[in-house]
Coordinates of C-alpha atoms in Angstrom, one line a residue:
M34 CA 39.0 -28.7 -6.1
K35 CA 35.5 -29.8 -6.9
R36 CA 34.2 -28.3 -3.7
I37 CA 35.9 -24.9 -4.5
T38 CA 34.4 -24.9 -8.0
T39 CA 30.9 -25.6 -6.6
S40 CA 31.3 -22.8 -4.1
M41 CA 32.4 -20.4 -6.8
R42 CA 29.4 -21.3 -8.9
A43 CA 27.0 -20.8 -6.0
A44 CA 28.5 -17.4 -5.3
A45 CA 28.2 -16.4 -9.0
S46 CA 24.6 -17.6 -8.9
L47 CA 23.9 -15.5 -5.9
A48 CA 25.3 -12.4 -7.6
A49 CA 23.4 -13.2 -10.7
L50 CA 20.2 -13.2 -8.8
L51 CA 21.1 -9.9 -7.2
L52 CA 21.7 -8.3 -10.6
A53 CA 19.0 -10.1 -12.7
G54 CA 16.2 -7.6 -11.8
T55 CA 18.1 -4.5 -12.8
A56 CA 14.9 -2.5 -13.4
G57 CA 13.6 -3.3 -9.9
I58 CA 16.9 -2.4 -8.3
A59 CA 16.9 1.0 -10.1
Q60 CA 13.3 1.4 -9.2
A61 CA 14.3 1.2 -5.5
Q62 CA 16.3 4.4 -5.8
W63 CA 13.4 6.8 -6.3
S64 CA 13.6 9.6 -3.8
G65 CA 9.9 9.2 -3.1
S66 CA 10.2 5.4 -2.5
S67 CA 11.7 3.4 0.2
D68 CA 13.3 0.0 0.0
S69 CA 10.9 -2.6 1.2
G70 CA 8.4 0.0 2.2
P71 CA 4.6 -0.3 2.0
G72 CA 3.8 0.4 -1.5
E73 CA 7.2 0.1 -3.1
G74 CA 7.8 -2.0 -6.2
S75 CA 11.3 -2.6 -5.1
A76 CA 10.3 -4.2 -1.9
R77 CA 11.2 -7.7 -3.0
T78 CA 14.7 -8.9 -2.8
P79 CA 16.1 -10.8 -5.8
G80 CA 15.7 -14.0 -3.8
A81 CA 12.1 -13.2 -3.3
E82 CA 11.7 -12.3 -7.0
A83 CA 13.0 -15.8 -7.8
T84 CA 10.6 -17.4 -5.4
A85 CA 7.7 -15.3 -6.8
S86 CA 8.7 -16.1 -10.3
A87 CA 8.7 -19.8 -9.6
A88 CA 5.3 -19.4 -8.0
R89 CA 4.0 -17.5 -11.1
N90 CA 5.4 -20.1 -13.4
G91 CA 3.7 -22.9 -11.4
E92 CA 0.4 -21.0 -11.5
R93 CA 0.7 -20.3 -15.2
S94 CA 0.9 -24.0 -15.9
Q95 CA -2.6 -24.1 -14.4
R96 CA -4.1 -21.4 -16.7
R97 CA -7.5 -20.2 -15.6
A98 CA -9.9 -17.3 -16.1
D99 CA -12.4 -16.9 -13.4
I100 CA -14.7 -13.9 -13.9
T101 CA -17.8 -13.9 -11.6
P102 CA -20.4 -11.1 -11.8
Y103 CA -22.9 -11.0 -9.0
L104 CA -25.9 -9.3 -7.5
E105 CA -26.4 -9.0 -3.8
V106 CA -28.9 -7.7 -1.3
G107 CA -28.5 -7.5 2.5
Q108 CA -30.0 -6.2 5.7
V109 CA -27.7 -4.6 8.3
L110 CA -28.3 -3.7 11.9
S111 CA -25.8 -1.6 13.9
A112 CA -26.1 -0.5 17.6
D113 CA -23.9 1.6 19.9
L114 CA -23.5 -0.8 22.9
K115 CA -21.8 1.7 25.2
N116 CA -23.5 5.1 25.0
G117 CA -27.1 4.1 24.6
G118 CA -27.1 5.4 21.0
D119 CA -29.6 4.7 18.2
V120 CA -30.1 1.3 16.7
L121 CA -29.6 1.8 13.0
T122 CA -30.8 -0.4 10.2
Y123 CA -30.3 -0.2 6.5
T124 CA -30.6 -2.2 3.3
T125 CA -27.8 -2.8 0.9
V126 CA -28.2 -3.6 -2.8
A127 CA -25.0 -4.3 -4.7
A128 CA -23.6 -5.4 -8.0
G129 CA -20.0 -6.4 -8.6
V130 CA -17.4 -8.5 -10.4
D131 CA -14.7 -10.7 -8.9
A132 CA -11.9 -11.8 -11.3
A133 CA -8.8 -14.0 -11.3
I134 CA -7.0 -14.4 -14.6
V135 CA -3.8 -16.4 -15.1
T136 CA -2.5 -17.2 -18.6
R137 CA 0.9 -17.4 -20.3
R138 CA 1.0 -13.6 -20.8
V139 CA -1.7 -12.1 -18.6
E140 CA -2.1 -12.0 -14.8
L141 CA -5.0 -10.1 -13.2
A142 CA -6.7 -10.2 -9.8
G143 CA -9.4 -7.8 -8.7
S144 CA -12.8 -7.1 -7.2
V145 CA -15.1 -4.2 -8.2
R146 CA -18.4 -3.4 -6.5
Y147 CA -21.1 -0.7 -6.6
E148 CA -23.4 -0.6 -3.5
R149 CA -26.5 1.5 -2.7
Q150 CA -27.5 1.8 1.0
F151 CA -31.0 2.6 2.0
G152 CA -31.4 4.0 5.5
W153 CA -34.5 3.0 7.5
N154 CA -34.3 4.9 10.8
G155 CA -32.3 7.2 13.1
G156 CA -32.0 9.8 10.4
L157 CA -29.8 7.5 8.4
G158 CA -29.7 8.7 4.8
D159 CA -29.1 6.8 1.5
Q160 CA -25.7 6.7 0.0
D161 CA -23.8 5.2 -3.0
I162 CA -20.5 3.4 -2.5
V163 CA -18.0 2.4 -5.2
S164 CA -15.1 0.1 -4.0
G165 CA -12.6 -2.1 -5.6
L166 CA -9.0 -3.2 -6.0
L167 CA -7.3 -4.3 -9.3
R168 CA -3.8 -5.3 -10.1
G169 CA -2.7 -6.7 -13.5
R170 CA 0.3 -7.4 -15.7
L171 CA 0.4 -8.0 -19.5
E172 CA 3.5 -9.4 -21.1
A173 CA 3.4 -7.5 -24.4
A174 CA 6.8 -8.9 -25.6
R175 CA 9.6 -10.9 -24.1
G176 CA 10.9 -8.8 -21.2
L177 CA 8.4 -6.0 -21.8
N178 CA 5.5 -5.9 -19.3
L179 CA 2.6 -3.4 -19.2
E180 CA 1.4 -3.1 -15.6
A181 CA -1.5 -1.3 -13.9
G182 CA -3.5 -1.1 -10.7
A183 CA -6.5 0.7 -9.3
L184 CA -8.1 1.3 -5.9
A185 CA -11.4 2.7 -4.8
T186 CA -12.1 2.7 -1.0
R187 CA -13.1 4.8 2.0
S188 CA -10.5 6.2 4.4
R189 CA -10.2 8.3 7.6
V190 CA -9.7 11.9 6.7
D191 CA -7.6 12.9 9.6
G192 CA -5.6 10.4 11.7
Q193 CA -6.5 12.4 14.8
G194 CA -10.2 11.7 14.4
A195 CA -12.7 8.9 14.9
D196 CA -12.0 5.4 13.6
N197 CA -14.8 3.0 14.6
G198 CA -14.5 0.5 11.7
I199 CA -18.1 0.9 10.7
I200 CA -18.8 3.4 7.9
N201 CA -22.3 4.6 7.0
D202 CA -24.1 7.8 6.1
R203 CA -23.7 9.1 9.7
S204 CA -20.0 8.4 10.0
S205 CA -17.7 11.4 10.5
N206 CA -14.0 11.7 9.5
V207 CA -14.6 9.6 6.3
G208 CA -13.6 10.4 2.7
N209 CA -13.8 8.5 -0.6
L210 CA -10.4 7.7 -2.1
Y211 CA -9.5 6.7 -5.6
S212 CA -6.1 5.9 -7.1
V213 CA -4.8 4.4 -10.4
Y214 CA -1.4 3.8 -11.9
A215 CA -0.1 2.3 -15.2
G216 CA 3.2 2.0 -17.0
P217 CA 5.6 -0.3 -18.8
T218 CA 8.7 -2.1 -17.5
L219 CA 11.5 -3.5 -19.5
V220 CA 14.1 -6.1 -18.6
Q221 CA 16.5 -7.4 -21.3
R222 CA 19.8 -9.1 -21.8
V223 CA 21.8 -7.2 -24.4
A224 CA 25.4 -8.3 -25.3
G225 CA 25.9 -9.9 -21.9
L226 CA 24.5 -6.8 -20.1
D227 CA 21.3 -6.6 -18.0
V228 CA 19.3 -3.6 -19.2
G229 CA 16.2 -2.3 -17.4
A230 CA 13.9 0.6 -17.8
G231 CA 10.4 1.7 -16.7
Y232 CA 7.8 4.4 -16.4
R233 CA 4.9 4.8 -14.1
F234 CA 2.0 7.4 -14.2
G235 CA -0.2 7.7 -11.1
Y236 CA -3.3 9.7 -10.3
T237 CA -5.0 9.9 -6.8
K238 CA -8.2 11.7 -5.8
A239 CA -9.9 12.2 -2.5
D240 CA -13.6 13.3 -2.1
V241 CA -14.4 14.8 1.3
D242 CA -17.9 16.1 1.9
A243 CA -17.3 17.8 5.3
P244 CA -14.4 18.6 7.6
P245 CA -13.6 15.9 10.2
I246 CA -14.8 16.2 13.8
L247 CA -11.7 16.3 16.0
A248 CA -11.1 16.3 19.7
P249 CA -10.9 19.7 21.4
G250 CA -7.4 21.2 21.0
A251 CA -6.6 19.2 17.9
V252 CA -4.9 21.1 15.1
Q253 CA -6.5 19.9 11.8
Q254 CA -4.0 19.1 9.1
D255 CA -4.7 20.1 5.5
I256 CA -6.8 17.6 3.5
F257 CA -5.6 16.0 0.3
D258 CA -7.5 16.8 -2.9
S259 CA -5.8 15.3 -6.0
S260 CA -2.3 14.7 -7.5
T261 CA -0.6 13.3 -10.5
N262 CA 2.9 11.7 -10.4
H263 CA 5.4 10.5 -13.0
V264 CA 8.3 8.2 -12.4
A265 CA 11.0 7.1 -14.9
W266 CA 14.0 5.0 -14.3
G267 CA 16.7 3.1 -16.2
S268 CA 19.7 0.9 -15.5
I269 CA 22.5 -1.2 -17.1
G270 CA 24.7 -3.7 -15.4
Q271 CA 26.7 -6.9 -15.7
R272 CA 26.7 -10.1 -13.7
P273 CA 29.9 -11.6 -12.3
G274 CA 31.8 -13.6 -14.9
D275 CA 34.3 -11.6 -16.8
L276 CA 34.8 -9.7 -13.6
P277 CA 34.8 -11.1 -10.1
F278 CA 32.0 -8.7 -9.1
G279 CA 28.7 -7.4 -10.6
W280 CA 28.1 -3.8 -11.3
Q281 CA 25.2 -1.5 -12.2
V282 CA 24.7 2.1 -13.2
S283 CA 21.2 3.6 -12.8
G284 CA 19.3 6.8 -12.8
G285 CA 15.7 8.1 -12.3
Y286 CA 13.4 11.0 -12.2
E287 CA 10.1 11.6 -10.3
R288 CA 7.7 14.4 -10.1
E289 CA 4.4 14.9 -8.3
D290 CA 2.0 17.9 -8.8
A291 CA -0.8 18.2 -6.2
T292 CA -3.7 20.7 -6.5
Q293 CA -3.7 21.5 -2.8
L294 CA -1.5 24.6 -2.2
D295 CA -0.1 24.0 -5.6
Q296 CA 2.3 21.5 -4.0
R297 CA 5.2 20.0 -6.1
Y298 CA 7.7 17.2 -5.5
E299 CA 10.7 16.8 -7.9
G300 CA 13.5 14.4 -7.4
K301 CA 16.3 12.9 -9.5
Y302 CA 19.3 10.7 -8.9
A303 CA 22.1 8.9 -10.6
R304 CA 24.3 6.2 -8.9
A305 CA 26.6 3.2 -9.4
D306 CA 26.4 -0.1 -7.5
V307 CA 28.7 -3.0 -7.0
T308 CA 27.9 -6.6 -5.8
M309 CA 30.8 -8.6 -4.5
P310 CA 30.2 -12.3 -3.7
V311 CA 32.3 -13.4 -0.7
G312 CA 30.9 -16.9 -0.3
P313 CA 28.4 -19.3 -1.8
T314 CA 25.5 -17.7 0.1
L315 CA 26.8 -14.2 1.0
A316 CA 27.5 -11.0 -1.0
L317 CA 28.5 -7.5 0.0
L318 CA 26.6 -4.6 -1.5
G319 CA 27.7 -1.0 -2.0
G320 CA 26.7 2.1 -4.0
V321 CA 27.4 5.7 -4.4
G322 CA 25.7 8.5 -6.4
Y323 CA 24.1 11.9 -6.4
E324 CA 20.5 13.1 -5.7
D325 CA 18.6 16.4 -6.0
I326 CA 15.2 16.7 -4.3
E327 CA 12.9 19.7 -3.9
I328 CA 9.5 19.9 -2.3
S329 CA 7.6 23.2 -2.6
Q330 CA 4.2 24.8 -2.2
R331 CA 2.3 28.1 -2.0
D332 CA 0.7 29.7 1.0
P333 CA -3.0 29.5 1.9
V334 CA -5.2 32.6 1.8
I335 CA -5.1 34.6 5.0
D336 CA -8.2 36.4 6.4
D337 CA -8.2 39.8 8.2
Q338 CA -7.3 38.2 11.5
G339 CA -4.3 36.4 10.1
I340 CA -6.0 33.0 10.1
P341 CA -5.6 30.6 7.1
V342 CA -8.9 30.3 5.2
R343 CA -10.5 26.8 4.7
D344 CA -13.2 25.9 2.2
G345 CA -16.4 24.0 3.1
N346 CA -14.6 20.7 3.0
G347 CA -11.9 21.7 5.4
R348 CA -9.1 22.3 2.9
Y349 CA -6.9 25.3 2.9
V350 CA -7.7 27.8 0.1
T351 CA -4.6 28.3 -2.1
D352 CA -3.2 31.8 -2.6
H353 CA -2.0 31.6 -6.2
T354 CA -0.4 35.0 -6.0
S355 CA 2.0 33.9 -3.2
A356 CA 5.6 32.9 -4.0
R357 CA 6.5 29.3 -4.0
Q358 CA 8.3 28.2 -0.7
L359 CA 10.6 25.2 -0.1
A360 CA 9.5 22.6 2.4
F361 CA 12.5 20.3 1.6
D362 CA 15.6 20.9 -0.4
V363 CA 18.6 18.6 -0.6
D364 CA 21.3 17.8 -3.1
G365 CA 24.6 16.0 -2.9
L366 CA 26.4 12.7 -2.4
I367 CA 24.4 9.6 -1.5
W368 CA 25.8 6.2 -0.5
D369 CA 24.8 2.9 1.0
A370 CA 26.5 -0.4 2.0
G371 CA 25.1 -3.7 3.1
V372 CA 24.9 -7.4 2.9
M373 CA 22.7 -10.0 1.2
W374 CA 22.4 -13.5 2.5
Q375 CA 20.6 -16.2 0.6
P376 CA 21.2 -19.8 2.0
S377 CA 18.6 -21.2 -0.4
Q378 CA 15.9 -20.3 -2.9
R379 CA 13.5 -20.2 0.0
T380 CA 15.3 -17.7 2.2
S381 CA 16.7 -14.3 1.5
L382 CA 17.9 -11.5 3.8
T383 CA 19.1 -8.0 2.8
A384 CA 20.3 -5.2 5.1
K385 CA 21.6 -1.8 4.2
V386 CA 22.8 1.4 5.9
G387 CA 23.6 4.6 4.1
R388 CA 23.0 8.4 3.7
R389 CA 20.2 10.0 1.7
Y390 CA 17.9 13.0 2.2
G391 CA 20.6 14.7 4.2
D392 CA 20.4 12.0 6.9
M393 CA 21.3 8.4 7.7
I394 CA 18.9 5.7 6.4
Y395 CA 18.4 2.1 7.3
T396 CA 16.6 -0.4 5.1
G397 CA 16.3 -4.1 4.7
S398 CA 14.1 -7.1 3.8
F399 CA 13.6 -10.7 4.7
T400 CA 11.7 -13.4 2.8
Y401 CA 11.1 -17.0 3.9
R402 CA 9.1 -19.5 2.0
P403 CA 9.3 -23.0 3.6
H404 CA 6.9 -24.5 1.1
H405 CA 4.5 -23.4 -1.6
A406 CA 1.6 -22.7 0.9
T407 CA 3.5 -20.4 3.3
Q408 CA 5.4 -17.2 2.8
L409 CA 6.8 -14.7 5.3
Q410 CA 7.9 -11.2 4.2
V411 CA 9.4 -8.4 6.3
G412 CA 10.5 -5.0 5.0
V413 CA 12.2 -2.0 6.7
Y414 CA 11.7 1.3 4.7
D415 CA 13.1 4.8 5.0
G416 CA 12.3 7.6 2.5
L417 CA 10.2 10.5 1.4
S418 CA 6.5 10.0 0.6
S419 CA 3.0 11.5 0.2
L420 CA -0.5 10.1 -0.1
G421 CA -0.4 10.1 -3.9
R422 CA 3.0 8.7 -4.5
G423 CA 2.6 6.3 -1.6
L424 CA -0.6 4.8 -3.1
S425 CA 0.8 4.5 -6.6
G426 CA 3.8 2.7 -5.2
G427 CA 1.6 0.6 -2.9
L428 CA -0.5 -0.6 -5.9
A429 CA 2.6 -1.4 -7.9
A430 CA 3.9 -3.5 -5.0
L431 CA 0.8 -5.7 -4.7
P432 CA 1.0 -9.2 -6.2
T433 CA -0.9 -9.9 -9.4
Q434 CA -2.3 -13.1 -7.9
F435 CA -4.3 -12.7 -4.7
N436 CA -7.7 -13.2 -3.3
P437 CA -9.3 -9.8 -2.5
T438 CA -11.4 -10.0 0.6
R439 CA -14.1 -7.6 1.9
N440 CA -15.7 -6.6 5.1
P441 CA -19.0 -8.5 4.9
L442 CA -20.9 -5.7 6.7
G443 CA -19.4 -2.6 5.2
G444 CA -18.4 -4.0 1.8
D445 CA -15.0 -2.3 1.7
I446 CA -11.9 -4.0 0.5
D447 CA -9.7 -5.3 3.3
P448 CA -6.4 -3.3 3.7
C449 CA -4.2 -6.4 3.3
V450 CA -4.1 -8.9 0.4
F451 CA -2.4 -12.3 0.3
G452 CA -1.6 -14.6 -2.6
V453 CA 1.0 -17.0 -4.1
E454 CA 3.5 -14.2 -4.5
G455 CA 3.2 -13.2 -0.8
G456 CA 1.2 -10.3 0.7
S457 CA 1.1 -6.6 1.1
C458 CA -0.8 -4.0 3.2
L459 CA -2.0 -0.5 2.4
T460 CA -3.0 0.1 6.0
S461 CA -0.5 2.9 6.6
R462 CA -1.6 4.7 3.5
L463 CA -5.4 4.6 4.3
G464 CA -5.4 6.0 7.9
N465 CA -4.9 9.7 7.0
L466 CA -5.8 11.9 4.0
S467 CA -3.1 14.4 4.8
A468 CA -2.0 16.7 2.0
A469 CA 1.5 17.1 3.4
Q470 CA 4.6 15.6 2.1
Y471 CA 6.5 13.7 4.8
R472 CA 9.6 11.8 5.8
N473 CA 8.5 8.2 6.1
R474 CA 10.1 5.3 8.1
G475 CA 8.7 2.0 9.3
V476 CA 8.5 -1.7 9.1
Q477 CA 5.9 -4.1 7.7
A478 CA 5.5 -7.9 7.9
T479 CA 3.1 -10.2 6.2
L480 CA 2.5 -13.9 6.6
S481 CA 0.2 -16.1 4.5
S482 CA -0.3 -19.8 4.8
R483 CA -2.6 -22.8 4.8
F484 CA -2.7 -25.2 7.7
G485 CA -5.2 -27.7 9.0
G486 CA -7.8 -26.8 6.4
W487 CA -7.6 -23.1 7.2
S488 CA -6.2 -20.4 4.9
Y489 CA -4.9 -17.4 6.8
G490 CA -3.0 -14.1 6.4
V491 CA -1.5 -11.7 8.9
G492 CA -0.2 -8.2 8.3
V493 CA 1.5 -6.1 11.0
G494 CA 3.5 -2.9 10.9
Y495 CA 4.7 0.4 12.3
D496 CA 4.8 3.7 10.3
R497 CA 6.3 7.0 11.3
R498 CA 5.7 10.3 9.5
R499 CA 7.4 13.6 10.0
L500 CA 5.5 16.4 8.2
L501 CA 7.4 18.7 5.9
I502 CA 6.0 22.3 5.8
P503 CA 7.9 25.5 4.7
A504 CA 9.4 27.3 7.7
N505 CA 7.9 30.7 6.7
S506 CA 4.4 29.4 5.8
P507 CA 1.4 30.6 7.8
I508 CA 0.9 26.9 8.6
A509 CA 4.5 26.3 9.7
A510 CA 3.2 25.1 13.1
L511 CA 2.6 21.8 11.4
D512 CA 6.2 21.4 10.3
G513 CA 8.1 18.7 12.1
I514 CA 5.0 17.1 13.7
V515 CA 5.7 13.4 14.0
D516 CA 2.7 10.9 13.8
E517 CA 3.2 7.2 14.5
S518 CA 0.8 4.4 13.8
Y519 CA 0.8 0.7 14.7
Y520 CA -1.5 -1.7 12.9
L521 CA -2.4 -5.4 12.9
F522 CA -4.7 -7.2 10.5
L523 CA -5.6 -10.8 10.3
T524 CA -7.9 -13.0 8.3
A525 CA -8.7 -16.7 8.3
G526 CA -11.1 -18.8 6.3
R527 CA -12.1 -22.5 6.1
R528 CA -14.3 -24.4 3.7
L529 CA -16.7 -26.5 5.9
D530 CA -18.1 -28.6 3.0
A531 CA -18.7 -28.4 -0.7
D532 CA -21.3 -25.7 -0.2
S533 CA -20.4 -23.7 2.9
D534 CA -17.5 -21.8 4.4
V535 CA -16.6 -19.6 7.4
T536 CA -14.4 -16.5 7.5
L537 CA -12.9 -14.6 10.5
S538 CA -11.1 -11.3 10.4
G539 CA -9.8 -8.7 12.9
Y540 CA -7.8 -5.5 13.2
V541 CA -6.1 -3.4 15.9
N542 CA -4.9 0.2 15.1
Y543 CA -3.1 2.6 17.4
F544 CA -2.3 6.2 16.3
D545 CA 0.2 8.1 18.4
N546 CA -0.6 11.7 17.8
G547 CA 2.3 14.0 17.4
A548 CA 0.3 17.2 17.8
P549 CA 0.6 18.8 21.3
G550 CA -2.4 18.4 23.6
V551 CA -4.2 15.8 21.5
G552 CA -4.9 12.3 22.7
D553 CA -3.9 9.1 20.9
V554 CA -6.5 7.1 18.9
Q555 CA -7.1 3.4 19.5
S556 CA -9.5 1.1 17.6
A557 CA -10.1 -2.6 17.2
G558 CA -12.6 -4.9 15.7
L559 CA -13.5 -8.6 15.0
T560 CA -15.8 -10.0 12.3
A561 CA -17.2 -13.5 11.7
S562 CA -19.2 -14.5 8.6
Y563 CA -20.8 -17.7 7.3
S564 CA -21.9 -18.4 3.7
R565 CA -23.8 -21.3 2.1
R566 CA -24.7 -22.1 -1.5
F567 CA -28.3 -23.1 -1.9
W568 CA -28.7 -23.7 -5.6
R569 CA -26.3 -23.1 -8.5
G570 CA -25.3 -19.4 -8.2
L571 CA -27.6 -18.6 -5.3
S572 CA -26.0 -18.3 -1.9
G573 CA -26.8 -16.8 1.5
S574 CA -24.6 -15.3 4.2
A575 CA -24.7 -14.1 7.7
A576 CA -22.1 -12.0 9.6
A577 CA -21.6 -10.3 12.9
S578 CA -19.0 -7.8 14.1
I579 CA -17.9 -5.9 17.2
N580 CA -15.8 -2.6 16.8
A581 CA -14.3 -0.4 19.5
F582 CA -12.9 3.1 19.3
D583 CA -11.4 5.3 22.1
Q584 CA -9.8 8.7 22.2
D585 CA -9.4 11.4 24.8
G586 CA -11.8 14.2 24.2
L587 CA -14.3 12.1 22.2
N588 CA -16.9 9.6 23.4
S589 CA -15.5 6.1 23.2
Q590 CA -17.7 3.7 21.2
L591 CA -18.5 0.0 21.2
I592 CA -20.5 -0.9 18.2
G593 CA -22.1 -4.2 17.5
S594 CA -23.4 -5.1 14.0
A595 CA -25.1 -8.0 12.2
M596 CA -26.0 -8.7 8.6
V597 CA -28.0 -11.3 6.6
G598 CA -27.9 -11.3 2.8
M599 CA -28.4 -13.2 -0.4
R600 CA -26.2 -13.3 -3.5
Y601 CA -26.6 -14.6 -7.0
S602 CA -23.4 -15.2 -9.0
F603 CA -23.7 -15.5 -12.7

């Protein structure tokens, strides 16, 4: 009898974990988001949330506020080792701030940097670079959090174009990208019910000075300009107890307005979910509801020869007198069913199958934390997305405690971050500044750990996009094009002694181009850096890298770079 009672309590605890984060579960149902996708706040399973919460509580017991402003100067040399190209040299002068704040009510991690590059030879011009990554949370009241995030970086403009890993004034296919989001989330227990609600506002902007240089035969996609997006959701549910199962009713609304071709995304949903424990570690999941999603845009201006007109930056010029056309329109019944397995607080697995967006969907997540220093996360996602909504969701999914790392030669923020709450990668969002909405599927896995004096992180993933363009649009030839990307990022660091450390990082990217007659894009790189503190806040560093790029129709490249620099931290 005691064993049966213990099993029932374990099953009830499992279901309670499933329903505890009602706001996060409702958040998972946005039409523009995908369970466990890159950039989705709903990526964590309840088991993972419990693990992350335990990690946060442990960190909060060690309150700290590390804010480190710095000044930096460096000299960089870069050479094309394959085509006999120029040897370029330039000087960098930078000012920045690194911050890590953990208190009882505030968590913030981030790095912000302004850099000025002075070209010395080879026609290399001067340029200004602003880069940074911020993610924070303020507990305004019990159960009420104010959350925000921001990103400033550089990205490839068109996934079909060059990607050599080294960005300077002579680089092509490069644009500046900025994204911010902010909003409140609420989770409360009211009269035995779990109540959750939230709102998120996001803004994304891309600056592109010139059209990308593409291989012969490539059909250039439209280039993103800017967008705003709003997301609101709410839910109410009950944990098992009075009833042998848990239940939840939720609803949400999302809208994005993009300047390019006056594009608009609008989606809303309502649904009911049930959680049925069937054992001490296993529960069945099921839900049914209704969704209504529309994606529309206007036509580009057409010249006398019937060709869409582009501006000097390569963007289509919007014909504001044209009628709005639908690129995607679906409404009707949605459902999903699945299973959640949680044998311990360290391990959690969720798998679902269902129907949304007029098609079958498959999602899932896996979290494993064998001890405090190691965490593995895997997510399978399936949804609708865009550059703006994807980045807002990606920032929201980042942990609030992480160590932002940078490429020591280019100064840009690395695409993956790792911390006590796990890791997340924005790689799939940063490889293409396409203005199109798209159906998005893929998988992403991150691993962070410490072993043998080394701290390391690994991010790997696959991302598939099918472009959504109105069938009667002058650019309808882009409709249905499927682009696929594969990516791997790894970083490792070790402190050699009290005053010096070494860091290694590498990446491999493969872009499978869906446009007919255009070759695939492959790139890879490896960087090693060493830093040493000389006196108080004064330190020196040295770094070297090798980067390779290859695509049919363009000259392949093998670029070697080296850097020496000095930094003073206040």
